[in-house]
């Protein structure tokens, strides 16, 4: 307080000291202003808090009142339920009273009709005459019968009314009323009967359409319609009733389609075709084999089949999934089986079914195989694509060696194929087997493209689709590359044909009984011949083989150093350097080629164990690829056409010796050498023409052909024994057969080299017998 007083006094002194400065706000004014604002804020907050307190108290009071109201309403509901029960009992009692009253009235009416003798005037019109017949004052039996029939119809005693009406019609037909009744009376009575028949018909139709009606009761009702001459209506009611029941069963099953993704189509098929079969059986039992009724059943069944096909498509799983493929195959199998059962009775729906389902099945197949092709492409990016795994199970045929191993990619490919084959059914094979076989060809071709991307070297095949994503894993070594190629050949030659053998077995069985293509579409299994299918597989293998050989040969041709294959090497020699009187050797590049082929053959013998045919094919194609490159490489021949360069006869001799050496490599390897021989002949002719144009006389420069043949054989013999004096000059290591036995070394001579064991370790049984370029006895 003292401090506050001091401050206020000091402020007053300041105000007294500076009285003339109006622009200075006194401290007391500032404090008074802020103090008033703070008090206002506090008062406002207090008022709001009080209002909030009142609102909360009101809310609590409302909650309590509403809770009491809820309890009161609950009690009222219980009381209302009790009142409803009492009211129900009262209604039941009143119903019994009404029923008793009706019975009493009926008895009174009968008594009144019996004892009443009052007659009514007969009017001229048709309706008056009918009323006379129905007059209660007469004892006419027709009137009595009509009254009795009316009572039965009113009480919905359908069976009794039907029996009475049938008995009356028979009685009326037997009794001769000629002369006793007028034509008008007879016509009126017939009209009365027809009206009651119409009423009975309506009751029978409504009774038949009841969902809870049993089959036995339905048959009785339809029989009643037939008895009153309404067979056509009865047949329509039969179709309508079974159609509504089928629709109800389908609506009850549809919510479970998402659970039973693979078998929902079979269940739908069972529901539809069992209904068709039941309708046919009931129709035959009740109505007989009428062509008109058969047409109606056919039209009704075709409509239900169209609905079935639409439901199969609408409730299908994702079309590119395994479940969709399995479901589609099961659908074809079950529906066609049902159709074959109905065809015994003359109901043929197979063609209609295939027309409706073919687009759906083909779309499922197409999307599934697209997914599998993407899966095949992903194999090229797997880090275990080069991993060798033992072949599981027994070999599918005798052509597969027991010790043959598959790469991981081959095993995955066959797993993909087998997954598809596990889904297909016999009927799927019959109608879509050709399409599936063609899809397998596309899968294998895509698999080959994936392998080509894994092999080193750029792809020069325009048909191979280049992947935009880089392939991280390459088969660098010869063993890895041969393993991939061997796997592809094993799949194409043995595993894939064995996996789809049931397709072609069906084809043979069908051809042995009847025409194969009768009633089947272009995608059936009978549209694809085995030889043509195998030819397409071989075409894919040829792409893989040619790519491997091309990149392998190009890597050899463009080596740096003396082993590089260049036409200028035929310009540097002279006759004295060739040592023609001793044992000439081919040029260094061809010696290196022979060494690389030996090395590759040795690796192939281990990796491609049991695949001698594949070894021969690869080595033959490698040799052929070298010759093709020489024949087509224009830069190679431009050197000989350059007039600024002096050509020597020794260069022509060396070139021809190299060509004969290539032929002898093929002969010694015991693989097909005719293509090599033909290409070599063209190259030699072209070389002679090129040198002749440069004033080199081939007649004087070239020895006899036998000399080239013997020199080539001797060169191969020397290189195989490792005795070449030029071997140390090779820049590329030449892997020779170091493990050759002593007996082979002692018996191998230049004259017998043509019949020695092949460096490919291949038998001569798989391919054509070797035809030697020269006489084997030479």
XYZ file of C-alpha atoms in Angstrom:
778
model
C 0.000 0.000 0.000
C 2.835 2.304 0.872
C 4.523 1.539 -2.425
C 1.333 2.224 -4.310
C 0.850 5.527 -2.515
C 4.380 6.523 -3.305
C 3.862 5.705 -6.952
C 0.658 7.664 -7.135
C 2.216 10.655 -5.376
C 5.169 10.574 -7.714
C 2.836 10.452 -10.648
C 0.948 13.450 -9.364
C 4.188 15.335 -8.926
C 5.114 14.513 -12.509
C 1.764 15.693 -13.702
C 2.265 18.902 -11.756
C 5.760 19.315 -13.189
C 4.562 18.857 -16.800
C 1.122 20.379 -16.973
C 1.394 21.883 -20.449
C 2.163 18.661 -22.516
C -1.168 17.366 -23.713
C 0.334 14.653 -25.877
C 1.559 12.782 -22.764
C -1.081 10.351 -21.324
C -0.959 10.190 -17.557
C -0.199 6.829 -15.974
C -3.328 6.990 -13.832
C -5.499 7.277 -16.933
C -3.816 4.265 -18.489
C -4.293 2.153 -15.339
C -7.890 3.194 -14.987
C -8.630 2.280 -18.615
C -7.036 -1.172 -18.462
C -8.486 -1.915 -15.056
C -12.012 -1.207 -16.321
C -11.503 -3.464 -19.371
C -10.211 -6.344 -17.241
C -13.174 -6.152 -14.940
C -15.556 -6.190 -17.884
C -13.855 -9.309 -19.258
C -14.069 -11.097 -15.955
C -17.718 -10.205 -15.563
C -18.434 -11.460 -19.090
C -16.669 -14.762 -18.417
C -18.577 -15.198 -15.178
C -21.877 -14.599 -16.936
C -20.971 -17.129 -19.647
C -20.001 -19.688 -17.012
C -23.327 -19.166 -15.270
C -25.159 -19.639 -18.565
C -23.162 -22.818 -19.218
C -24.057 -24.077 -15.730
C -27.741 -23.445 -16.413
C -27.490 -25.262 -19.763
C -25.878 -28.265 -18.114
C -28.552 -28.400 -15.446
C -31.248 -28.198 -18.149
C -29.545 -30.968 -20.113
C -29.401 -33.216 -17.063
C -33.052 -32.534 -16.409
C -33.947 -33.347 -20.042
C -31.982 -36.579 -19.893
C -33.796 -37.678 -16.774
C -37.173 -36.791 -18.230
C -36.368 -38.613 -21.476
C -35.150 -41.636 -19.564
C -38.420 -41.762 -17.616
C -40.288 -41.357 -20.897
C -38.315 -44.248 -22.361
C -39.211 -46.472 -19.422
C -42.838 -45.471 -19.788
C -42.814 -46.250 -23.525
C -41.221 -49.644 -22.840
C -44.011 -50.498 -20.448
C -46.558 -49.370 -23.021
C -44.922 -51.565 -25.666
C -45.227 -54.591 -23.387
C -48.857 -53.764 -22.773
C -49.419 -53.307 -26.515
C -47.923 -56.730 -27.177
C -50.267 -58.296 -24.676
C -53.202 -56.481 -26.284
C -52.138 -57.744 -29.713
C -52.065 -61.291 -28.399
C -55.552 -60.852 -26.984
C -56.719 -59.311 -30.234
C -55.282 -62.246 -32.183
C -57.163 -64.671 -29.985
C -60.301 -62.616 -30.493
C -59.850 -62.627 -34.285
C -59.378 -66.388 -34.256
C -62.577 -66.798 -32.248
C -64.438 -64.501 -34.632
C -63.091 -66.488 -37.552
C -64.450 -69.673 -36.083
C -67.812 -67.974 -35.593
C -67.826 -66.766 -39.202
C -66.988 -70.253 -40.419
C -69.799 -71.740 -38.352
C -72.133 -69.063 -39.670
C -71.209 -69.873 -43.242
C -71.826 -73.548 -42.640
C -75.220 -72.753 -41.138
C -76.125 -70.485 -44.040
C -75.162 -73.193 -46.526
C -77.380 -75.679 -44.727
C -80.241 -73.207 -44.641
C -79.800 -72.565 -48.376
C -79.920 -76.248 -49.138
C -83.092 -76.670 -47.088
C -84.583 -73.590 -48.654
C -83.806 -74.905 -52.153
C -85.282 -78.246 -51.221
C -88.663 -77.092 -49.846
C -89.214 -73.877 -51.816
C -91.828 -74.255 -54.571
C -91.892 -70.703 -55.797
C -91.563 -70.364 -59.550
C -90.079 -67.477 -61.432
C -91.152 -66.093 -64.721
C -89.058 -67.180 -67.680
C -87.710 -64.348 -69.741
C -86.867 -64.466 -73.394
C -83.213 -63.539 -73.292
C -80.347 -65.959 -72.780
C -79.565 -64.909 -69.226
C -83.148 -65.399 -68.066
C -83.190 -68.915 -69.419
C -80.019 -69.692 -67.531
C -81.558 -68.309 -64.324
C -84.521 -70.605 -64.817
C -82.180 -73.580 -64.912
C -80.588 -72.341 -61.730
C -83.940 -71.606 -60.074
C -84.213 -72.847 -56.515
C -87.767 -73.817 -57.092
C -86.941 -76.612 -59.586
C -85.614 -80.037 -59.005
C -83.470 -80.030 -62.198
C -80.300 -82.091 -61.487
C -78.260 -79.749 -63.672
C -79.113 -76.839 -61.435
C -78.345 -78.869 -58.359
C -74.967 -79.880 -59.858
C -74.093 -76.317 -60.764
C -74.909 -75.165 -57.251
C -72.801 -77.935 -55.798
C -69.936 -77.027 -58.141
C -70.195 -73.391 -57.146
C -69.923 -74.333 -53.490
C -66.838 -76.478 -54.159
C -65.198 -73.674 -56.099
C -66.061 -71.148 -53.408
C -64.495 -73.375 -50.787
C -61.449 -73.952 -53.056
C -61.962 -77.697 -53.004
C -60.210 -78.032 -56.305
C -59.844 -81.796 -56.438
C -63.499 -82.435 -55.587
C -64.651 -79.826 -58.103
C -62.451 -81.347 -60.744
C -63.781 -84.845 -60.143
C -67.381 -83.625 -60.124
C -66.924 -81.671 -63.330
C -65.248 -84.596 -65.048
C -68.012 -87.002 -63.962
C -70.724 -84.597 -65.095
C -69.148 -84.165 -68.527
C -68.944 -87.912 -69.003
C -72.548 -88.337 -67.844
C -73.729 -85.543 -70.086
C -71.980 -87.071 -73.090
C -73.499 -90.508 -72.494
C -77.079 -89.370 -71.728
C -79.294 -88.791 -74.740
C -81.367 -85.665 -74.167
C -82.820 -85.427 -77.630
C -86.387 -84.336 -77.506
C -86.404 -83.586 -73.791
C -84.499 -80.279 -73.756
C -84.340 -77.459 -76.181
C -81.152 -76.335 -77.871
C -81.301 -73.159 -75.847
C -81.289 -75.046 -72.558
C -78.383 -77.204 -73.689
C -76.407 -74.167 -74.852
C -77.046 -72.367 -71.576
C -75.916 -75.356 -69.564
C -72.726 -75.664 -71.622
C -71.989 -72.004 -71.110
C -72.456 -72.410 -67.371
C -70.043 -75.312 -67.352
C -67.491 -73.357 -69.402
C -67.591 -70.477 -66.945
C -67.003 -72.775 -64.037
C -64.220 -74.426 -65.967
C -62.602 -71.011 -66.401
C -62.892 -70.371 -62.669
C -61.410 -73.788 -61.936
C -58.606 -73.081 -64.415
C -57.716 -69.842 -62.672
C -57.650 -71.588 -59.299
C -55.452 -74.380 -60.658
C -53.033 -71.889 -62.223
C -52.749 -69.851 -59.032
C -52.330 -73.007 -57.009
C -49.607 -74.281 -59.330
C -47.613 -71.067 -59.104
C -47.239 -71.223 -55.347
C -43.475 -71.324 -54.535
C -43.910 -73.753 -51.654
C -45.876 -76.278 -53.674
C -44.328 -79.737 -53.780
C -43.590 -81.575 -57.012
C -46.355 -84.087 -56.324
C -48.939 -81.364 -55.773
C -47.718 -79.557 -58.879
C -48.214 -82.681 -60.945
C -51.774 -83.056 -59.614
C -52.552 -79.456 -60.425
C -51.153 -79.716 -63.960
C -53.021 -82.980 -64.458
C -56.188 -81.143 -63.472
C -55.556 -78.524 -66.137
C -55.030 -81.273 -68.673
C -58.292 -82.947 -67.666
C -60.300 -79.785 -68.269
C -58.708 -79.447 -71.704
C -56.088 -76.822 -70.862
C -52.949 -78.763 -71.783
C -51.290 -75.781 -73.447
C -51.856 -73.642 -70.363
C -50.580 -76.456 -68.161
C -47.369 -76.685 -70.170
C -46.791 -72.950 -69.940
C -47.422 -73.113 -66.200
C -44.888 -75.932 -65.941
C -42.200 -73.856 -67.691
C -43.052 -70.734 -65.709
C -43.005 -72.576 -62.394
C -39.641 -74.233 -63.006
C -38.259 -70.962 -64.339
C -39.241 -69.058 -61.219
C -37.859 -71.793 -58.972
C -34.608 -71.820 -60.932
C -34.342 -68.046 -60.642
C -34.924 -68.274 -56.889
C -32.211 -70.936 -56.521
C -29.753 -68.888 -58.574
C -30.464 -65.728 -56.563
C -29.806 -67.674 -53.391
C -26.473 -68.960 -54.715
C -25.073 -65.810 -56.344
C -23.833 -64.201 -53.076
C -21.502 -67.185 -52.579
C -19.838 -66.881 -56.006
C -17.075 -64.722 -54.539
C -16.304 -67.518 -52.075
C -16.331 -70.403 -54.547
C -14.377 -68.650 -57.295
C -13.323 -71.789 -59.147
C -16.458 -73.927 -58.866
C -19.254 -71.359 -58.953
C -19.720 -71.906 -62.694
C -20.142 -75.652 -62.169
C -22.811 -75.033 -59.533
C -24.659 -72.611 -61.803
C -24.448 -75.146 -64.601
C -25.828 -77.851 -62.326
C -28.759 -75.639 -61.319
C -29.651 -74.659 -64.893
C -29.267 -77.975 -66.668
C -30.862 -79.989 -63.892
C -33.902 -77.705 -64.192
C -33.965 -78.259 -67.963
C -33.742 -82.016 -67.455
C -36.553 -81.989 -64.877
C -38.771 -79.924 -67.153
C -38.221 -82.373 -69.987
C -38.981 -85.382 -67.799
C -42.117 -83.805 -66.343
C -43.272 -82.742 -69.787
C -42.744 -86.212 -71.196
C -44.629 -87.777 -68.300
C -47.584 -85.396 -68.320
C -47.867 -84.333 -71.953
C -45.987 -86.938 -73.977
C -43.472 -86.252 -76.754
C -45.287 -83.508 -78.582
C -43.260 -81.493 -81.144
C -45.003 -78.328 -80.003
C -44.064 -78.929 -76.389
C -40.482 -79.790 -77.413
C -40.220 -76.468 -79.215
C -41.466 -74.655 -76.130
C -38.978 -76.479 -73.912
C -36.167 -75.660 -76.351
C -37.004 -71.960 -76.430
C -37.308 -71.823 -72.648
C -34.030 -73.699 -72.164
C -32.187 -71.450 -74.635
C -33.298 -68.395 -72.696
C -32.124 -69.932 -69.401
C -28.773 -70.884 -70.986
C -28.286 -67.313 -72.187
C -28.947 -66.077 -68.652
C -26.503 -68.689 -67.354
C -23.736 -67.538 -69.713
C -24.288 -63.925 -68.684
C -24.109 -64.825 -64.989
C -20.883 -66.777 -65.513
C -19.261 -63.713 -67.068
C -20.628 -61.246 -64.512
C -19.529 -63.268 -61.477
C -16.149 -64.359 -62.827
C -13.009 -63.603 -60.789
C -10.352 -61.326 -62.241
C -10.031 -62.602 -65.808
C -6.231 -62.833 -65.770
C -6.132 -64.842 -62.534
C -5.608 -68.573 -62.109
C -9.040 -68.832 -60.503
C -10.715 -67.422 -63.631
C -8.878 -69.910 -65.853
C -9.801 -72.822 -63.622
C -13.402 -71.657 -63.381
C -13.673 -71.290 -67.168
C -12.261 -74.778 -67.750
C -14.600 -76.331 -65.181
C -17.506 -74.440 -66.739
C -16.805 -75.876 -70.195
C -16.350 -79.380 -68.800
C -19.546 -79.459 -66.739
C -21.834 -77.658 -69.186
C -20.821 -79.777 -72.158
C -21.230 -82.912 -70.051
C -24.769 -81.807 -69.194
C -25.424 -81.009 -72.851
C -24.314 -84.478 -73.921
C -26.825 -85.987 -71.474
C -29.633 -83.843 -72.881
C -28.711 -84.681 -76.477
C -29.850 -88.254 -75.834
C -33.390 -86.847 -75.529
C -33.084 -84.682 -78.628
C -32.222 -81.411 -76.861
C -29.048 -80.013 -78.448
C -27.543 -76.950 -76.844
C -23.794 -77.508 -77.357
C -23.450 -75.130 -80.307
C -25.429 -72.386 -78.587
C -23.377 -72.831 -75.438
C -20.077 -72.570 -77.310
C -21.275 -69.483 -79.177
C -22.126 -67.827 -75.856
C -19.055 -68.933 -73.894
C -16.305 -68.911 -76.547
C -15.575 -65.154 -76.340
C -15.389 -65.369 -72.553
C -13.112 -68.440 -72.555
C -10.827 -66.958 -75.198
C -10.552 -63.695 -73.268
C -9.654 -65.582 -70.084
C -7.005 -67.598 -71.951
C -5.579 -64.507 -73.622
C -5.299 -62.484 -70.416
C -3.847 -65.407 -68.457
C -1.168 -66.050 -71.052
C -0.376 -62.345 -71.200
C 0.245 -62.497 -67.469
C 2.427 -65.571 -67.940
C 4.410 -63.850 -70.710
C 5.159 -60.990 -68.329
C 6.228 -63.585 -65.793
C 8.554 -65.153 -68.372
C 10.117 -61.760 -69.076
C 10.800 -61.336 -65.367
C 12.920 -64.501 -65.478
C 15.656 -62.523 -67.219
C 15.922 -60.307 -64.127
C 16.113 -63.141 -61.595
C 19.485 -63.579 -59.964
C 19.156 -67.380 -59.985
C 18.427 -67.779 -63.689
C 21.809 -69.436 -64.198
C 21.480 -71.791 -61.232
C 21.582 -75.443 -62.267
C 19.015 -77.672 -60.572
C 18.564 -81.434 -60.972
C 15.701 -82.539 -63.117
C 12.959 -83.769 -60.792
C 11.183 -87.052 -61.413
C 11.814 -89.554 -64.128
C 12.622 -88.352 -67.626
C 9.555 -87.985 -69.824
C 11.171 -89.906 -72.649
C 14.235 -91.926 -73.382
C 15.836 -88.987 -75.144
C 16.463 -87.150 -71.880
C 19.517 -88.289 -70.020
C 18.963 -89.156 -66.355
C 21.748 -86.790 -65.272
C 20.558 -83.842 -67.356
C 20.158 -80.700 -65.240
C 17.959 -77.697 -65.853
C 18.659 -74.106 -65.071
C 16.379 -72.396 -62.611
C 14.748 -70.515 -65.474
C 13.888 -73.774 -67.243
C 12.417 -75.215 -64.092
C 10.310 -72.089 -63.572
C 9.162 -72.159 -67.189
C 7.980 -75.755 -66.901
C 6.335 -74.889 -63.592
C 4.362 -72.180 -65.389
C 3.372 -74.633 -68.137
C 2.336 -77.308 -65.653
C 0.273 -74.805 -63.684
C -1.737 -74.093 -66.822
C -2.076 -77.791 -67.674
C -3.345 -78.502 -64.166
C -6.230 -76.104 -64.804
C -7.437 -77.391 -68.185
C -10.038 -80.126 -68.489
C -10.599 -82.672 -71.290
C -13.416 -80.657 -72.869
C -11.276 -77.533 -72.705
C -8.569 -79.381 -74.587
C -11.015 -80.593 -77.234
C -12.495 -77.153 -77.957
C -9.564 -74.856 -77.138
C -6.553 -77.183 -77.322
C -5.235 -75.607 -80.516
C -5.405 -72.153 -78.978
C -3.625 -73.328 -75.831
C -0.892 -75.061 -77.861
C -0.299 -71.858 -79.829
C -0.155 -69.919 -76.564
C 2.514 -72.333 -75.332
C 4.500 -71.623 -78.507
C 4.300 -67.911 -77.751
C 5.374 -68.564 -74.161
C 8.387 -70.580 -75.288
C 9.308 -67.943 -77.841
C 9.169 -65.322 -75.106
C 11.297 -67.577 -72.902
C 13.876 -67.831 -75.700
C 13.887 -64.049 -76.003
C 14.539 -63.817 -72.262
C 17.486 -66.214 -72.637
C 18.853 -64.188 -75.554
C 18.898 -61.131 -73.312
C 20.914 -63.083 -70.755
C 23.489 -64.226 -73.314
C 26.341 -61.751 -73.942
C 26.381 -59.599 -77.034
C 23.695 -57.345 -78.536
C 20.707 -58.968 -80.194
C 20.634 -58.543 -83.952
C 17.336 -60.358 -84.413
C 14.632 -57.880 -85.340
C 11.985 -60.307 -84.155
C 13.243 -60.182 -80.577
C 11.485 -57.536 -78.535
C 14.093 -55.513 -76.683
C 13.399 -54.908 -73.022
C 13.506 -51.321 -71.856
C 14.823 -52.438 -68.492
C 18.445 -53.547 -68.337
C 19.238 -57.185 -67.650
C 21.460 -57.313 -64.592
C 22.643 -60.906 -64.944
C 24.618 -62.191 -67.917
C 25.829 -65.677 -68.744
C 29.515 -64.916 -69.132
C 31.152 -68.361 -69.170
C 30.745 -71.030 -71.830
C 29.302 -73.420 -69.253
C 26.568 -70.957 -68.268
C 25.654 -70.216 -71.860
C 25.563 -73.890 -72.808
C 23.483 -74.674 -69.736
C 20.864 -72.149 -70.835
C 20.856 -73.471 -74.389
C 20.734 -77.074 -73.214
C 17.782 -76.233 -70.974
C 15.922 -74.663 -73.895
C 16.560 -77.728 -76.061
C 15.509 -80.073 -73.264
C 12.256 -78.174 -72.858
C 11.507 -78.009 -76.583
C 12.554 -81.576 -77.420
C 11.323 -83.476 -74.384
C 9.647 -81.723 -71.471
C 7.141 -79.513 -73.278
C 6.030 -82.168 -75.826
C 5.652 -84.681 -73.006
C 3.627 -82.188 -70.956
C 1.153 -81.582 -73.807
C 1.129 -85.192 -75.026
C -2.465 -85.622 -73.851
C -3.499 -82.970 -76.383
C -2.190 -84.998 -79.297
C -3.304 -88.303 -77.775
C -6.865 -86.967 -77.893
C -6.272 -85.991 -81.473
C -5.200 -89.518 -82.404
C -8.129 -91.110 -80.556
C -10.619 -88.853 -82.315
C -9.134 -89.491 -85.732
C -9.409 -93.199 -85.116
C -13.187 -92.986 -84.587
C -14.702 -90.184 -86.692
C -14.054 -86.882 -88.388
C -11.900 -84.716 -86.116
C -13.283 -81.272 -86.902
C -17.000 -82.001 -86.880
C -18.837 -79.301 -84.927
C -15.651 -77.786 -83.512
C -14.215 -74.294 -83.904
C -10.889 -73.176 -85.361
C -9.270 -73.207 -81.917
C -9.891 -76.904 -81.264
C -7.094 -79.357 -80.632
C -7.664 -80.913 -84.057
C -6.659 -77.698 -85.815
C -2.996 -78.066 -84.804
C -0.721 -80.730 -86.262
C 2.069 -82.072 -84.092
C 4.713 -81.695 -86.795
C 3.747 -78.091 -87.448
C 3.733 -77.342 -83.732
C 7.187 -78.874 -83.306
C 8.420 -76.887 -86.295
C 7.479 -73.642 -84.537
C 9.339 -74.790 -81.425
C 12.374 -75.513 -83.569
C 12.136 -72.054 -85.087
C 12.418 -70.518 -81.616
C 15.389 -72.760 -80.854
C 17.021 -71.680 -84.089
C 16.799 -68.056 -82.966
C 18.564 -68.910 -79.715
C 21.159 -71.054 -81.459
C 21.896 -68.446 -84.140
C 22.255 -65.669 -81.581
C 24.684 -67.727 -79.526
C 26.732 -68.706 -82.574
C 26.749 -65.171 -83.952
C 27.969 -63.539 -80.763
C 30.449 -66.371 -80.184
C 31.933 -66.120 -83.685
C 31.983 -62.316 -83.680
C 33.875 -62.313 -80.393
C 36.447 -64.563 -82.066
C 36.617 -62.692 -85.385
C 37.238 -59.290 -83.857
C 39.988 -60.342 -81.472
C 42.909 -57.954 -81.261
C 46.319 -59.180 -82.357
C 47.517 -61.878 -84.710
C 44.461 -64.033 -84.087
C 42.143 -61.402 -85.589
C 40.451 -62.642 -88.748
C 41.487 -60.102 -91.403
C 41.992 -60.415 -95.142
C 45.362 -58.607 -94.890
C 46.936 -61.700 -93.356
C 46.766 -63.244 -96.831
C 48.872 -60.382 -98.199
C 51.800 -60.659 -95.796
C 53.033 -64.142 -96.547
C 55.220 -65.570 -99.283
C 55.920 -69.015 -100.552
C 59.098 -69.492 -98.560
C 57.321 -68.683 -95.281
C 54.621 -71.279 -95.782
C 56.882 -74.312 -95.813
C 54.723 -76.091 -98.359
C 57.151 -79.013 -98.599
C 56.762 -79.789 -94.879
C 53.465 -79.691 -92.956
C 51.636 -76.410 -93.549
C 49.191 -75.112 -90.991
C 46.114 -72.931 -91.341
C 46.243 -69.277 -90.440
C 46.441 -68.308 -86.779
C 42.780 -67.193 -86.549
C 41.640 -70.596 -87.791
C 43.966 -72.372 -85.401
C 42.436 -70.252 -82.638
C 38.959 -71.117 -83.910
C 39.813 -74.827 -83.772
C 41.091 -74.419 -80.227
C 37.971 -72.555 -79.108
C 35.751 -75.191 -80.680
C 37.706 -77.871 -78.841
C 37.330 -75.969 -75.595
C 33.634 -75.467 -76.188
C 33.205 -79.147 -77.080
C 34.911 -80.179 -73.871
C 32.622 -77.941 -71.810
C 29.603 -79.129 -73.755
C 30.473 -82.718 -73.007
C 30.106 -81.968 -69.316
C 27.237 -79.480 -69.348
C 25.162 -81.102 -72.107
C 25.612 -84.630 -70.882
C 23.292 -86.898 -72.810
C 22.485 -84.172 -75.364
C 24.902 -85.202 -78.119
C 22.523 -83.953 -80.778
C 22.540 -80.455 -79.285
C 26.345 -80.505 -79.141
C 26.566 -81.390 -82.813
C 24.015 -78.769 -83.778
C 25.868 -75.986 -81.944
C 29.348 -76.888 -83.184
C 28.114 -77.365 -86.729
C 26.335 -74.033 -86.671
C 29.397 -72.286 -85.222
C 31.553 -73.505 -88.101
C 28.858 -72.604 -90.583
C 28.535 -69.118 -89.059
C 32.249 -68.444 -89.642
C 31.919 -69.416 -93.302
C 28.755 -67.346 -93.705
C 30.528 -64.321 -92.242
C 33.428 -64.752 -94.671
C 31.016 -65.083 -97.561
C 28.943 -62.007 -96.684
C 31.593 -59.640 -95.248
C 32.251 -57.216 -98.100
C 35.124 -55.480 -96.280
C 36.966 -58.802 -96.311
C 36.713 -59.033 -100.108
C 37.395 -55.345 -100.700
C 41.013 -55.974 -99.640
C 41.556 -58.339 -102.585
C 39.934 -55.898 -104.996
C 42.169 -53.018 -103.917
C 44.506 -52.474 -106.914
C 47.062 -50.675 -104.793
C 47.858 -53.910 -102.974
C 50.020 -56.592 -104.576
C 48.524 -60.092 -104.300
C 50.772 -63.130 -103.945
C 49.991 -66.734 -104.985
C 50.846 -67.849 -101.452
C 47.940 -65.774 -100.098
C 45.495 -67.652 -102.341
C 47.033 -70.956 -101.280
C 46.693 -70.057 -97.591
C 43.074 -68.915 -98.033
C 42.088 -72.147 -99.805
C 43.898 -74.214 -97.146
C 41.974 -72.360 -94.424
C 38.688 -73.133 -96.157
C 39.532 -76.826 -96.472
C 40.526 -76.738 -92.818
C 37.020 -75.520 -91.903
C 35.474 -78.389 -93.860
C 37.724 -80.919 -92.151
C 36.724 -79.499 -88.748
C 33.126 -80.375 -89.589
C 34.109 -83.792 -90.947
C 36.239 -84.582 -87.910
C 33.449 -83.430 -85.598
C 31.051 -85.855 -87.293
C 28.289 -83.343 -87.564
C 26.473 -82.175 -90.708
C 29.009 -80.533 -92.969
C 27.178 -80.212 -96.262
C 26.220 -76.523 -95.686
C 29.846 -75.747 -94.769
C 31.098 -77.589 -97.825
C 28.767 -75.722 -100.159
C 29.649 -72.292 -98.715
C 33.378 -73.100 -98.810
C 33.109 -74.010 -102.498
C 31.525 -70.619 -103.186
C 34.271 -68.808 -101.225
C 37.063 -70.677 -103.010
C 35.550 -69.882 -106.408
C 35.216 -66.233 -105.467
C 38.795 -66.097 -104.141
C 40.197 -67.652 -107.310
C 38.244 -65.143 -109.386
C 39.532 -62.237 -107.259
C 43.167 -63.340 -107.505
C 42.833 -64.123 -111.235
C 41.600 -60.587 -111.816
C 44.872 -59.388 -110.224
C 47.102 -61.408 -112.619
C 47.609 -64.415 -110.325
C 47.393 -67.614 -112.373
C 45.533 -70.215 -110.272
C 46.687 -73.084 -112.526
C 50.328 -72.503 -111.736
C 49.898 -71.159 -108.185
C 47.659 -73.853 -106.694
C 48.643 -77.444 -105.951
C 46.250 -80.328 -106.497
C 43.065 -80.544 -104.455
C 44.340 -83.679 -102.742
C 47.221 -81.675 -101.312
C 44.849 -79.240 -99.585
C 42.757 -82.091 -98.227
C 45.701 -83.985 -96.817
C 47.252 -80.812 -95.408
C 43.999 -79.891 -93.652
C 43.698 -83.368 -92.133
C 47.313 -83.343 -91.011
C 46.881 -79.890 -89.466
C 43.893 -81.055 -87.442
C 45.830 -84.121 -86.318
C 48.774 -81.995 -85.196
C 46.611 -79.481 -83.384
C 44.756 -82.237 -81.553
C 48.034 -83.842 -80.441
C 49.430 -80.480 -79.371
C 52.541 -80.763 -81.575
C 52.021 -77.618 -83.591
C 55.157 -75.544 -83.817
C 53.025 -72.428 -84.166
C 50.996 -73.091 -81.046
C 53.163 -70.763 -78.987
C 52.290 -67.928 -81.332
C 48.567 -68.108 -80.568
C 47.381 -65.201 -78.525
C 44.195 -66.993 -77.524
C 44.655 -70.092 -75.376
C 43.834 -73.229 -77.325
C 42.374 -75.875 -75.028
C 43.467 -79.191 -76.490
C 42.616 -82.674 -75.283
C 45.318 -83.120 -72.653
C 43.591 -86.165 -71.244
C 43.716 -88.101 -74.488
C 44.779 -91.702 -73.842
C 48.143 -93.103 -74.931
C 46.464 -95.584 -77.185
C 44.822 -92.741 -79.120
C 48.151 -90.939 -79.411
C 49.845 -94.023 -80.770
C 47.155 -94.960 -83.249
C 46.142 -91.522 -84.528
C 47.791 -90.707 -87.849
C 47.207 -88.234 -90.615
C 45.620 -90.880 -92.752
C 43.083 -91.928 -90.091
C 42.205 -88.571 -88.589
C 38.946 -88.474 -90.504
C 37.651 -91.490 -88.546
C 38.854 -90.466 -85.078
C 36.506 -89.815 -82.146
C 34.885 -86.416 -82.453
C 36.127 -83.638 -80.195
C 32.451 -83.062 -79.544
C 32.198 -86.540 -77.960
C 29.143 -87.110 -80.129
C 27.639 -90.272 -81.521
C 26.785 -90.520 -85.163
C 23.303 -91.960 -84.666
C 21.300 -88.785 -84.077
C 22.104 -86.964 -87.305
C 23.002 -87.878 -90.829
C 26.097 -89.989 -91.434
C 29.162 -87.879 -92.238
C 29.874 -87.581 -95.934
C 33.576 -86.823 -96.274
C 34.758 -83.976 -98.414
C 37.348 -86.389 -99.836
C 37.760 -90.132 -100.001
C 38.060 -91.510 -96.427
C 40.730 -93.934 -97.624
C 43.026 -91.057 -98.628
